[in-house]
PDB file of C-alpha atoms in Angstrom:
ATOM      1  CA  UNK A  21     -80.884 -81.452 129.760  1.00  0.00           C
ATOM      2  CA  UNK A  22     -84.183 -83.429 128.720  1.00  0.00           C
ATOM      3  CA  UNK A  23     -84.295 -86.838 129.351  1.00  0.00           C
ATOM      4  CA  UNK A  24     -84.008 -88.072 125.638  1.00  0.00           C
ATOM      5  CA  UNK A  25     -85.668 -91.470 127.084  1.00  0.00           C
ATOM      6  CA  UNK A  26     -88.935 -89.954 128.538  1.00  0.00           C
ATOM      7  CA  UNK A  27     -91.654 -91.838 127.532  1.00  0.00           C
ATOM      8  CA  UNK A  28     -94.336 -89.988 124.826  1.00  0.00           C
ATOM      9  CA  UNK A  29     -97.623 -89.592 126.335  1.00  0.00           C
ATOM     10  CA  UNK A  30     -99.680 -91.838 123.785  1.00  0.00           C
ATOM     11  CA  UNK A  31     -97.193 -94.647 124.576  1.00  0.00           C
ATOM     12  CA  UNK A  32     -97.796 -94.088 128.364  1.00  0.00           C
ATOM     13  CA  UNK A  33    -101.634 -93.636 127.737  1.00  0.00           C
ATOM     14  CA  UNK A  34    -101.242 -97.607 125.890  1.00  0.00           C
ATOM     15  CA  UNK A  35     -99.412 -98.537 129.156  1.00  0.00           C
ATOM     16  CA  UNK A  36    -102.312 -97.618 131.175  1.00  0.00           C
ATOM     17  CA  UNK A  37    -105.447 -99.272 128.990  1.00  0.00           C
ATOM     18  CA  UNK A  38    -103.639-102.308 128.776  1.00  0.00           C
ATOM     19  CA  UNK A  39    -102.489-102.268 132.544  1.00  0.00           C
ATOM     20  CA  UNK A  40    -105.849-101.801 133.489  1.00  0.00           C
ATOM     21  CA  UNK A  41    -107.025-104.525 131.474  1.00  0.00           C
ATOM     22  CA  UNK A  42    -104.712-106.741 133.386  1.00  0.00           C
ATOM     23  CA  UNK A  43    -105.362-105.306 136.650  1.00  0.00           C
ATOM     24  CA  UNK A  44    -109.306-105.757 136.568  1.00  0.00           C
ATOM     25  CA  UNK A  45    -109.491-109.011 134.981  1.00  0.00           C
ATOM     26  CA  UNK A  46    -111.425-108.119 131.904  1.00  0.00           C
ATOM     27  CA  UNK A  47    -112.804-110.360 129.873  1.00  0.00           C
ATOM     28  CA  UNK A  48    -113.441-110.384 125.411  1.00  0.00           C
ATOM     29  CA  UNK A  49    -116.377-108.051 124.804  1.00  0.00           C
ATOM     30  CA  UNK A  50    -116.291-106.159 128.069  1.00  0.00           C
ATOM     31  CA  UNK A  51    -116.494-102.374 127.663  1.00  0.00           C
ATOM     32  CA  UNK A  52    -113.647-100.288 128.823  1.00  0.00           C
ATOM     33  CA  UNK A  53    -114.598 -96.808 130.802  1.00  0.00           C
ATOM     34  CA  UNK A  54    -115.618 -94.132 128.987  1.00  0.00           C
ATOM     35  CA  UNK A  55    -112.689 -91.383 127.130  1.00  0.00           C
ATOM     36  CA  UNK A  56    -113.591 -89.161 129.825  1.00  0.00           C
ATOM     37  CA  UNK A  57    -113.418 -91.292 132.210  1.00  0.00           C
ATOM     38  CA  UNK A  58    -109.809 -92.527 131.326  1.00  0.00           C
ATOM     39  CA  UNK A  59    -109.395 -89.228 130.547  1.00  0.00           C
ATOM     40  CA  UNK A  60    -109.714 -87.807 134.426  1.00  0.00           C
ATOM     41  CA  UNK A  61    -108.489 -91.782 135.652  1.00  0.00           C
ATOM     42  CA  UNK A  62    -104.651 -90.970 134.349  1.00  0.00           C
ATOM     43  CA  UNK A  63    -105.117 -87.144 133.440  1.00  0.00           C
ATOM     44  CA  UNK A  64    -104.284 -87.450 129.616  1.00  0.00           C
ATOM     45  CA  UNK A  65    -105.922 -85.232 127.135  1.00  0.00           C
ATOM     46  CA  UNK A  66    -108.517 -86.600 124.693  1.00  0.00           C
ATOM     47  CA  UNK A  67    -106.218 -86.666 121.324  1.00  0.00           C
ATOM     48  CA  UNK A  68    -103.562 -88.714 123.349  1.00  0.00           C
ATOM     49  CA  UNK A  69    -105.784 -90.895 124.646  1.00  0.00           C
ATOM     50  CA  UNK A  70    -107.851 -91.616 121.631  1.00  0.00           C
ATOM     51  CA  UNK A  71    -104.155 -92.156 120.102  1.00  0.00           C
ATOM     52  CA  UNK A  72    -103.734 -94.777 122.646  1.00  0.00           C
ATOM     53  CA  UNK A  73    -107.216 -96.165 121.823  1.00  0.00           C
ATOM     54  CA  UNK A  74    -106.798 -96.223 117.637  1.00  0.00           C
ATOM     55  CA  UNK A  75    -103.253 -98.165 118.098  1.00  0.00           C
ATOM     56  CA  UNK A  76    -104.841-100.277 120.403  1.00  0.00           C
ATOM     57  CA  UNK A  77    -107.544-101.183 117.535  1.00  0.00           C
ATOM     58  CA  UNK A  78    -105.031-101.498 115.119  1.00  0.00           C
ATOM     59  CA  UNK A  79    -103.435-103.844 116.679  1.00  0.00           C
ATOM     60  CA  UNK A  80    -106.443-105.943 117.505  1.00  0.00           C
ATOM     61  CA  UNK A  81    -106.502-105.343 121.529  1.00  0.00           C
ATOM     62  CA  UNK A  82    -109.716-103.367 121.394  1.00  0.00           C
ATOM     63  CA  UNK A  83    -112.726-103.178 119.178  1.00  0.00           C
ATOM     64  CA  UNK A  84    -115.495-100.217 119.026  1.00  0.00           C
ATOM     65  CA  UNK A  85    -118.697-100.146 118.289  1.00  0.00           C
ATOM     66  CA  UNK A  86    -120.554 -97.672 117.058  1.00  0.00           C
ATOM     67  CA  UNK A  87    -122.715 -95.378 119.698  1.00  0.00           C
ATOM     68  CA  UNK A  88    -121.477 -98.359 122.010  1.00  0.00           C
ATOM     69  CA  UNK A  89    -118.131 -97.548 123.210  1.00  0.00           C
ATOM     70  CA  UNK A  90    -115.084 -99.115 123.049  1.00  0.00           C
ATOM     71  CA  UNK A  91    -114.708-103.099 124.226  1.00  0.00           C
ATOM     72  CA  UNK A  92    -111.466-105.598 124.433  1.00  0.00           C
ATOM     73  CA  UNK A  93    -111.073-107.773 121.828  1.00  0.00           C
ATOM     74  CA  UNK A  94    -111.287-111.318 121.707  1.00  0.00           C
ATOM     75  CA  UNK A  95    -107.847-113.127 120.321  1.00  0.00           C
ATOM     76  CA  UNK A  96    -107.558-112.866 116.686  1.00  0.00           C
ATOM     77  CA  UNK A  97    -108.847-116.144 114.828  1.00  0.00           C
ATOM     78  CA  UNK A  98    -105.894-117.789 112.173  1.00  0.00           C
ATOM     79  CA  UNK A  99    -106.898-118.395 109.087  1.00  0.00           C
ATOM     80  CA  UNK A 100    -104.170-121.262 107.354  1.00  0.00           C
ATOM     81  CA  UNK A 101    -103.603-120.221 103.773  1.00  0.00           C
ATOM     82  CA  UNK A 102    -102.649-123.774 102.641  1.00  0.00           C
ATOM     83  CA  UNK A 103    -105.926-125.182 103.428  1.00  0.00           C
ATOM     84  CA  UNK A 104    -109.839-124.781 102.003  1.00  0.00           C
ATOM     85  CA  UNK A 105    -111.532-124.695 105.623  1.00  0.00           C
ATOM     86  CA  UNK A 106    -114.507-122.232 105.540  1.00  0.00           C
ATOM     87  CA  UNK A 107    -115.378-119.710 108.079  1.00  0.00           C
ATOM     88  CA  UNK A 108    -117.717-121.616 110.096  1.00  0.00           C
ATOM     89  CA  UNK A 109    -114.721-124.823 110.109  1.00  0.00           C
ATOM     90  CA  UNK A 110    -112.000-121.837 111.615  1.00  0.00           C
ATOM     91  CA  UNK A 111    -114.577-120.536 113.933  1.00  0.00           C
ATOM     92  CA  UNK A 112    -115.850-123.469 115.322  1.00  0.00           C
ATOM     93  CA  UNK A 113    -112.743-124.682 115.935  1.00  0.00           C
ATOM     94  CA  UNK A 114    -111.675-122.223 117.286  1.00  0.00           C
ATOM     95  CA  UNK A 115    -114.497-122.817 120.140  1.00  0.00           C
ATOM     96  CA  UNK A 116    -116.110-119.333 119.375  1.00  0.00           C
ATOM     97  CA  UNK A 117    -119.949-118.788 118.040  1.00  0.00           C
ATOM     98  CA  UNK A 118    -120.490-117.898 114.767  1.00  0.00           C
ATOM     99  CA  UNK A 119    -122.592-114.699 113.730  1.00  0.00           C
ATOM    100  CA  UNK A 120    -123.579-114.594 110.171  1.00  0.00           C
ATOM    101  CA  UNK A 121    -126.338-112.402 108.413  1.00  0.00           C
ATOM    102  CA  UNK A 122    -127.174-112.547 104.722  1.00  0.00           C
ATOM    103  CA  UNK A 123    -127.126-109.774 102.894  1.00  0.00           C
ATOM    104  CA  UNK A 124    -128.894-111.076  99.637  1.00  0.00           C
ATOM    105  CA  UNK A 125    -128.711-114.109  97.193  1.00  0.00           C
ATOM    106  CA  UNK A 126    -129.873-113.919  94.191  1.00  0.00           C
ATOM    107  CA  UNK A 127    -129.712-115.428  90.495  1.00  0.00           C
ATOM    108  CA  UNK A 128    -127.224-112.849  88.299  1.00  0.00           C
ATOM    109  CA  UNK A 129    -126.027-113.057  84.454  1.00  0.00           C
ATOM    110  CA  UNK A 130    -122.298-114.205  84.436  1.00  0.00           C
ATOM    111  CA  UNK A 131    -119.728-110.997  83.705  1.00  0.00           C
ATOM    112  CA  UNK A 132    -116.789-110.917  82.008  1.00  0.00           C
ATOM    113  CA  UNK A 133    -114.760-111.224  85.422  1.00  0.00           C
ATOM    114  CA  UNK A 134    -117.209-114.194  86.613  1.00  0.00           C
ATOM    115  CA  UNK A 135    -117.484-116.032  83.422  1.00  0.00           C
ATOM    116  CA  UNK A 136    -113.610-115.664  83.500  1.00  0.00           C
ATOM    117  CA  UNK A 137    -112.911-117.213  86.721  1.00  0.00           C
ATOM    118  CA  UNK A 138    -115.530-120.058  86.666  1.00  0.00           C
ATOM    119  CA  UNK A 139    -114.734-121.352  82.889  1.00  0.00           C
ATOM    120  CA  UNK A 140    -118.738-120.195  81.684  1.00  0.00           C
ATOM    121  CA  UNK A 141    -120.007-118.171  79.549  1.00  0.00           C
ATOM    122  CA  UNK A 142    -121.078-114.617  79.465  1.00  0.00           C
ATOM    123  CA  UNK A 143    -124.706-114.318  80.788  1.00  0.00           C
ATOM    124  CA  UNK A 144    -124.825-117.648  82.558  1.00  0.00           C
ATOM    125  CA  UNK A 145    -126.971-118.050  85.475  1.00  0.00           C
ATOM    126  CA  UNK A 146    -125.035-117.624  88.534  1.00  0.00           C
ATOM    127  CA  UNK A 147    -126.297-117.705  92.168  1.00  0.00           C
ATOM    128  CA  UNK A 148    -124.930-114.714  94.382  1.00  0.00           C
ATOM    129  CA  UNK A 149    -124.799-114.991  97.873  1.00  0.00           C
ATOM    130  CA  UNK A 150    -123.491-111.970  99.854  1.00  0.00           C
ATOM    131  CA  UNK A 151    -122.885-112.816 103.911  1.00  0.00           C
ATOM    132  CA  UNK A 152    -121.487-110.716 106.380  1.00  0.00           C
ATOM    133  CA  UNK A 153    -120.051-112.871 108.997  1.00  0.00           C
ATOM    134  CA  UNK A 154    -118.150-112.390 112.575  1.00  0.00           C
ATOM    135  CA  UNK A 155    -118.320-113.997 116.200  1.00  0.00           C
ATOM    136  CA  UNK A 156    -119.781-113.320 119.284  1.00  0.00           C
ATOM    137  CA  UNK A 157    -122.162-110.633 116.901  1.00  0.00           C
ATOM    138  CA  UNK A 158    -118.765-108.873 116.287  1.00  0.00           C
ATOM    139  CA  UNK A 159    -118.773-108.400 112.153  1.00  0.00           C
ATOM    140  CA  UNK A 160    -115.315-109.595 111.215  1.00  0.00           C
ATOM    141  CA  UNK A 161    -115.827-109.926 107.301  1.00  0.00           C
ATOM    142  CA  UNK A 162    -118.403-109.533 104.140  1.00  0.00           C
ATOM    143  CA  UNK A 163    -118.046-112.331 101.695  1.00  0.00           C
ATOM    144  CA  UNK A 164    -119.326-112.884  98.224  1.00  0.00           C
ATOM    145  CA  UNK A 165    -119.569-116.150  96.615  1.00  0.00           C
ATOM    146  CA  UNK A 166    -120.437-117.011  93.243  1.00  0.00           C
ATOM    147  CA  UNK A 167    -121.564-120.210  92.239  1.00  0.00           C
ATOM    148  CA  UNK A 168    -122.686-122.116  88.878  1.00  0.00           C
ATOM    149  CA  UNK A 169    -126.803-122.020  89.349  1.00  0.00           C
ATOM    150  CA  UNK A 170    -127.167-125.195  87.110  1.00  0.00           C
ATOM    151  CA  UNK A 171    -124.955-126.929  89.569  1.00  0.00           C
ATOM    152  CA  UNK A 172    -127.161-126.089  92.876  1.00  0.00           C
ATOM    153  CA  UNK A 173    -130.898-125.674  91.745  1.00  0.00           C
ATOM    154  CA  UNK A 174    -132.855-124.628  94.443  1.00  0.00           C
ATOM    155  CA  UNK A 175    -130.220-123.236  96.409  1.00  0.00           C
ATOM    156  CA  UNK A 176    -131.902-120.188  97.114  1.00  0.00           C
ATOM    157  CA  UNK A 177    -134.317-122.258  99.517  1.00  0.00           C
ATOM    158  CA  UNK A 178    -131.315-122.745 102.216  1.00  0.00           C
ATOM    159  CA  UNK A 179    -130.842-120.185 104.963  1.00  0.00           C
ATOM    160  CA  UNK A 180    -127.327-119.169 105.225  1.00  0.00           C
ATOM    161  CA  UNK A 181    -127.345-117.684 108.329  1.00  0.00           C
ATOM    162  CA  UNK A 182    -127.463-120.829 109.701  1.00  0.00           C
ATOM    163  CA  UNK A 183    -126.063-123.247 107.395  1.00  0.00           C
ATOM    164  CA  UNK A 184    -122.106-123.299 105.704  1.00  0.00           C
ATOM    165  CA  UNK A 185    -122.343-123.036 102.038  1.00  0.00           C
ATOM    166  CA  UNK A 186    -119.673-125.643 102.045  1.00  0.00           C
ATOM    167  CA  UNK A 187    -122.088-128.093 104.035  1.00  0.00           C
ATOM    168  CA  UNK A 188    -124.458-127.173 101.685  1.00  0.00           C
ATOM    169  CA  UNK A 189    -122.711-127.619  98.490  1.00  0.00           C
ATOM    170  CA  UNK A 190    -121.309-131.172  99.769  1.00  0.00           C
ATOM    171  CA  UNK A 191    -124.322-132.575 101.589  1.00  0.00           C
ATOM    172  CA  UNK A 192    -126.713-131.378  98.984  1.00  0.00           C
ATOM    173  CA  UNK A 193    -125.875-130.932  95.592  1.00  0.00           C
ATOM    174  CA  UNK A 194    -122.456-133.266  95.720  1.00  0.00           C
ATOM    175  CA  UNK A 195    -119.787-130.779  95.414  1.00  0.00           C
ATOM    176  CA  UNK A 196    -116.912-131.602  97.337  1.00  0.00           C
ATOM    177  CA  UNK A 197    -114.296-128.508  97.357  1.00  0.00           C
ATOM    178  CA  UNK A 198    -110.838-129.769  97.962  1.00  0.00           C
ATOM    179  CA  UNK A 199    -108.674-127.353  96.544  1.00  0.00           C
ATOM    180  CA  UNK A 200    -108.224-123.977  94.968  1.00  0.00           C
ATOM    181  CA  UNK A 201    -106.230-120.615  94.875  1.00  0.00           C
ATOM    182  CA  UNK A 202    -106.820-117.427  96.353  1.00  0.00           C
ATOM    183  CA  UNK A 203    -104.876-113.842  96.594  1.00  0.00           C
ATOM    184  CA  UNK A 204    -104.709-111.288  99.320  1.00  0.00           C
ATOM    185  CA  UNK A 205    -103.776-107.624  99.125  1.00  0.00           C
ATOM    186  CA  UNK A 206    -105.206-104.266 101.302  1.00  0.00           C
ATOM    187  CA  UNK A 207    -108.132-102.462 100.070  1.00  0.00           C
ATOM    188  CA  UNK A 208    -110.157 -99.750 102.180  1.00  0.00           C
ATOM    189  CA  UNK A 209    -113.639 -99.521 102.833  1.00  0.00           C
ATOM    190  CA  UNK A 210    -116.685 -97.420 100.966  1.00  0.00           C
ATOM    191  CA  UNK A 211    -119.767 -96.372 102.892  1.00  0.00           C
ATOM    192  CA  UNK A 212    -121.558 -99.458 102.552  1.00  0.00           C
ATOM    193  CA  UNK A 213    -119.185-101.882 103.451  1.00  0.00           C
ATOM    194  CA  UNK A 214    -118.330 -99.278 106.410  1.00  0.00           C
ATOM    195  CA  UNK A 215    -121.824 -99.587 107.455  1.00  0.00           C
ATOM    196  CA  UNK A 216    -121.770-103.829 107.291  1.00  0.00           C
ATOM    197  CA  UNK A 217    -118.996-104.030 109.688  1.00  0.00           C
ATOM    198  CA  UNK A 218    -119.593-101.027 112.134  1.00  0.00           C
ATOM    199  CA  UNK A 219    -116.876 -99.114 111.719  1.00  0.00           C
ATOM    200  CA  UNK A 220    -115.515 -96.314 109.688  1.00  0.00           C
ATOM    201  CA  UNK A 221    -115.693 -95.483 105.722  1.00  0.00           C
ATOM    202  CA  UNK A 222    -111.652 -95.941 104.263  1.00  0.00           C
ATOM    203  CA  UNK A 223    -110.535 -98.044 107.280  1.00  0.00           C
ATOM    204  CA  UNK A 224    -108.366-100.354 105.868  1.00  0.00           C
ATOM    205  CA  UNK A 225    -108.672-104.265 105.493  1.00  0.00           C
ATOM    206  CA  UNK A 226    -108.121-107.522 104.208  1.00  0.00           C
ATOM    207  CA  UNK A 227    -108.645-107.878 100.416  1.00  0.00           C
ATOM    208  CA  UNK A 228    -109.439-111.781  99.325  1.00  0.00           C
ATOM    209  CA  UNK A 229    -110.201-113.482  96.453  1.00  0.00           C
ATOM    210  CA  UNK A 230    -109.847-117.157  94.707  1.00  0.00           C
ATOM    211  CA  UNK A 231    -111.385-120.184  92.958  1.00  0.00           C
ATOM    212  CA  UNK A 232    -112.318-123.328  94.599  1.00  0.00           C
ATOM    213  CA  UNK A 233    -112.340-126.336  92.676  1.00  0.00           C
ATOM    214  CA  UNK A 234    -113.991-129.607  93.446  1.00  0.00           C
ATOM    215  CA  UNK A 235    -112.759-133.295  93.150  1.00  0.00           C
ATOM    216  CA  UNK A 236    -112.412-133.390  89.877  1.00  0.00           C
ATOM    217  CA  UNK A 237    -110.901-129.853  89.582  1.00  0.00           C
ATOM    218  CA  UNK A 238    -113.089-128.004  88.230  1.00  0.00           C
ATOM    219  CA  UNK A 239    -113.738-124.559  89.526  1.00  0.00           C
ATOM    220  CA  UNK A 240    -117.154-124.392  91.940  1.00  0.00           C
ATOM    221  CA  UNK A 241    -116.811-120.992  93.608  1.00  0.00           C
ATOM    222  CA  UNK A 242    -115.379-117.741  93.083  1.00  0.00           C
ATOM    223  CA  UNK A 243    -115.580-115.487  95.775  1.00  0.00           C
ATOM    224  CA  UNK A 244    -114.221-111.695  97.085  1.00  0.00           C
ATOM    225  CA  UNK A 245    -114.175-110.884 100.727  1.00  0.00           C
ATOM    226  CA  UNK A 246    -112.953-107.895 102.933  1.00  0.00           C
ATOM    227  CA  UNK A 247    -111.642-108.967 106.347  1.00  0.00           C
ATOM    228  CA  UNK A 248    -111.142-106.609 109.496  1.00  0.00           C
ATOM    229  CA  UNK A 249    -107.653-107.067 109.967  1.00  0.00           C
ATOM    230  CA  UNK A 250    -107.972-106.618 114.340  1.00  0.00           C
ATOM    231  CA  UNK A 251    -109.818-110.019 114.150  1.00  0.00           C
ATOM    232  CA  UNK A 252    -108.287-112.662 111.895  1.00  0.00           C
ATOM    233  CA  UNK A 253    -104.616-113.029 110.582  1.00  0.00           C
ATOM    234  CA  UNK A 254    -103.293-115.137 107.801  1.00  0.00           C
ATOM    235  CA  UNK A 255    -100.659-117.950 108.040  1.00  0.00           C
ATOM    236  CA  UNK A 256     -98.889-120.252 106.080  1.00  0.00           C
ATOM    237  CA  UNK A 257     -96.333-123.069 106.291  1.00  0.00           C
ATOM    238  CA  UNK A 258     -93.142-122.330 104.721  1.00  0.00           C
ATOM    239  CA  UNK A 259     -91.056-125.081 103.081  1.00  0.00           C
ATOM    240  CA  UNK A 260     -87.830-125.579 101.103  1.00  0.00           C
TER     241      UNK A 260
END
């Protein structure tokens, strides 16, 4: 009679990444042997071990990159839902070094779904910054933020690869943000945003998007972002 208990090969395949990750000390961002490598190490076929490789990915103990191989993951940043931190604040606090590229900013007309969230009219000037940011040069996230452009003339002239639009918006142009709402759900990627973050097209992540109001509580910033769910994870306090 079979044993009913025998481990399944993908689960054994798992055993053996994550034992040898263990066993040879590695550290976030160093590359793991090639698939045919493991593949002749522990004599598993390449579907189970790639098995073994996607569930390690999903569940944010490896990371690939394209034509690069595959790499073990640094520990997942936490992102607290009850506060307004921004990226750079949770990064740098958690002692890790921010990567950030822009993508474009630019002046747009105010739509419908803009002028809705930000209390302005249809057409108004609006500055449009599009980032997509990570750590260690690992793309975790691309982030859109809209912004009033009659609040932060000349805001064009900052480099945000550099600087937190935050900082910016405080330090600058007076516009404290203290407080706001936001909304997550799961969305998958197109081609472009596929392309941003390095991985495939219709992997799924981490849909975001809220309104950040200032002192006075008005709203300052509307923004969308798509988060790779390996890297970061959500949490909140719960109270009664």
């Amino acid at each position: 009679m079979a044993n009913k208990y025998r481990i399944r090969p993908r689960d054994l395949a798992v055993e053996k990444i994550e034992c040898y990750i263990i066993e040879h000390q590695m550290q976030p961002h160093q590359k793991l042997p090639s698939e045919r490598d493991m593949c002749k190490m522990w004599e598993f076929n390449r579907s189970t071990l790639r098995s073994a490789i996607h569930r390690l990915l999903a569940e944010g103990v490896l990371y690939n990159k394209m034509g690069s191989g595959t790499f073990v993951a640094a520990p997942k940043l936490v992102r607290n839902l009850q506060d307004v931190k921004s990226f750079t604040q949770v990064v740098e606090e958690a002692g890790k070094n921010l990567y950030a590229r822009v993508v474009s900013l630019k002046t747009i007309e105010s739509t419908k779904q803009i002028s809705k969230k930000l209390y302005l009219p249809l057409g108004h000037k609006i500055i449009e910054l599009v980032r997509v940011r990570g750590v260690d040069e690992v793309p975790i996230l691309i982030e859109t933020s809209y912004i009033d452009a009659e609040k932060c003339q000349g805001i064009e002239n900052y480099d945000f690869s550099v600087n937190s639009l935050y900082g910016i918006l405080e330090e600058e142009f007076g516009l404290r943000l203290v407080r706001g709402y936001e909304k997550l759900s799961i969305t998958y990627t197109d081609a472009n945003e596929a392309t941003l973050l390095g991985i495939e097209e219709g992997a799924p992540v981490i849909y975001q998007t809220g309104v950040v109001n200032d002192e006075n509580n008005e709203p300052i910033e509307y923004f969308r972002s798509i988060a790779r769910s390996e890297y970061i994870r959500f949490a909140s306090v719960l109270i009664r």
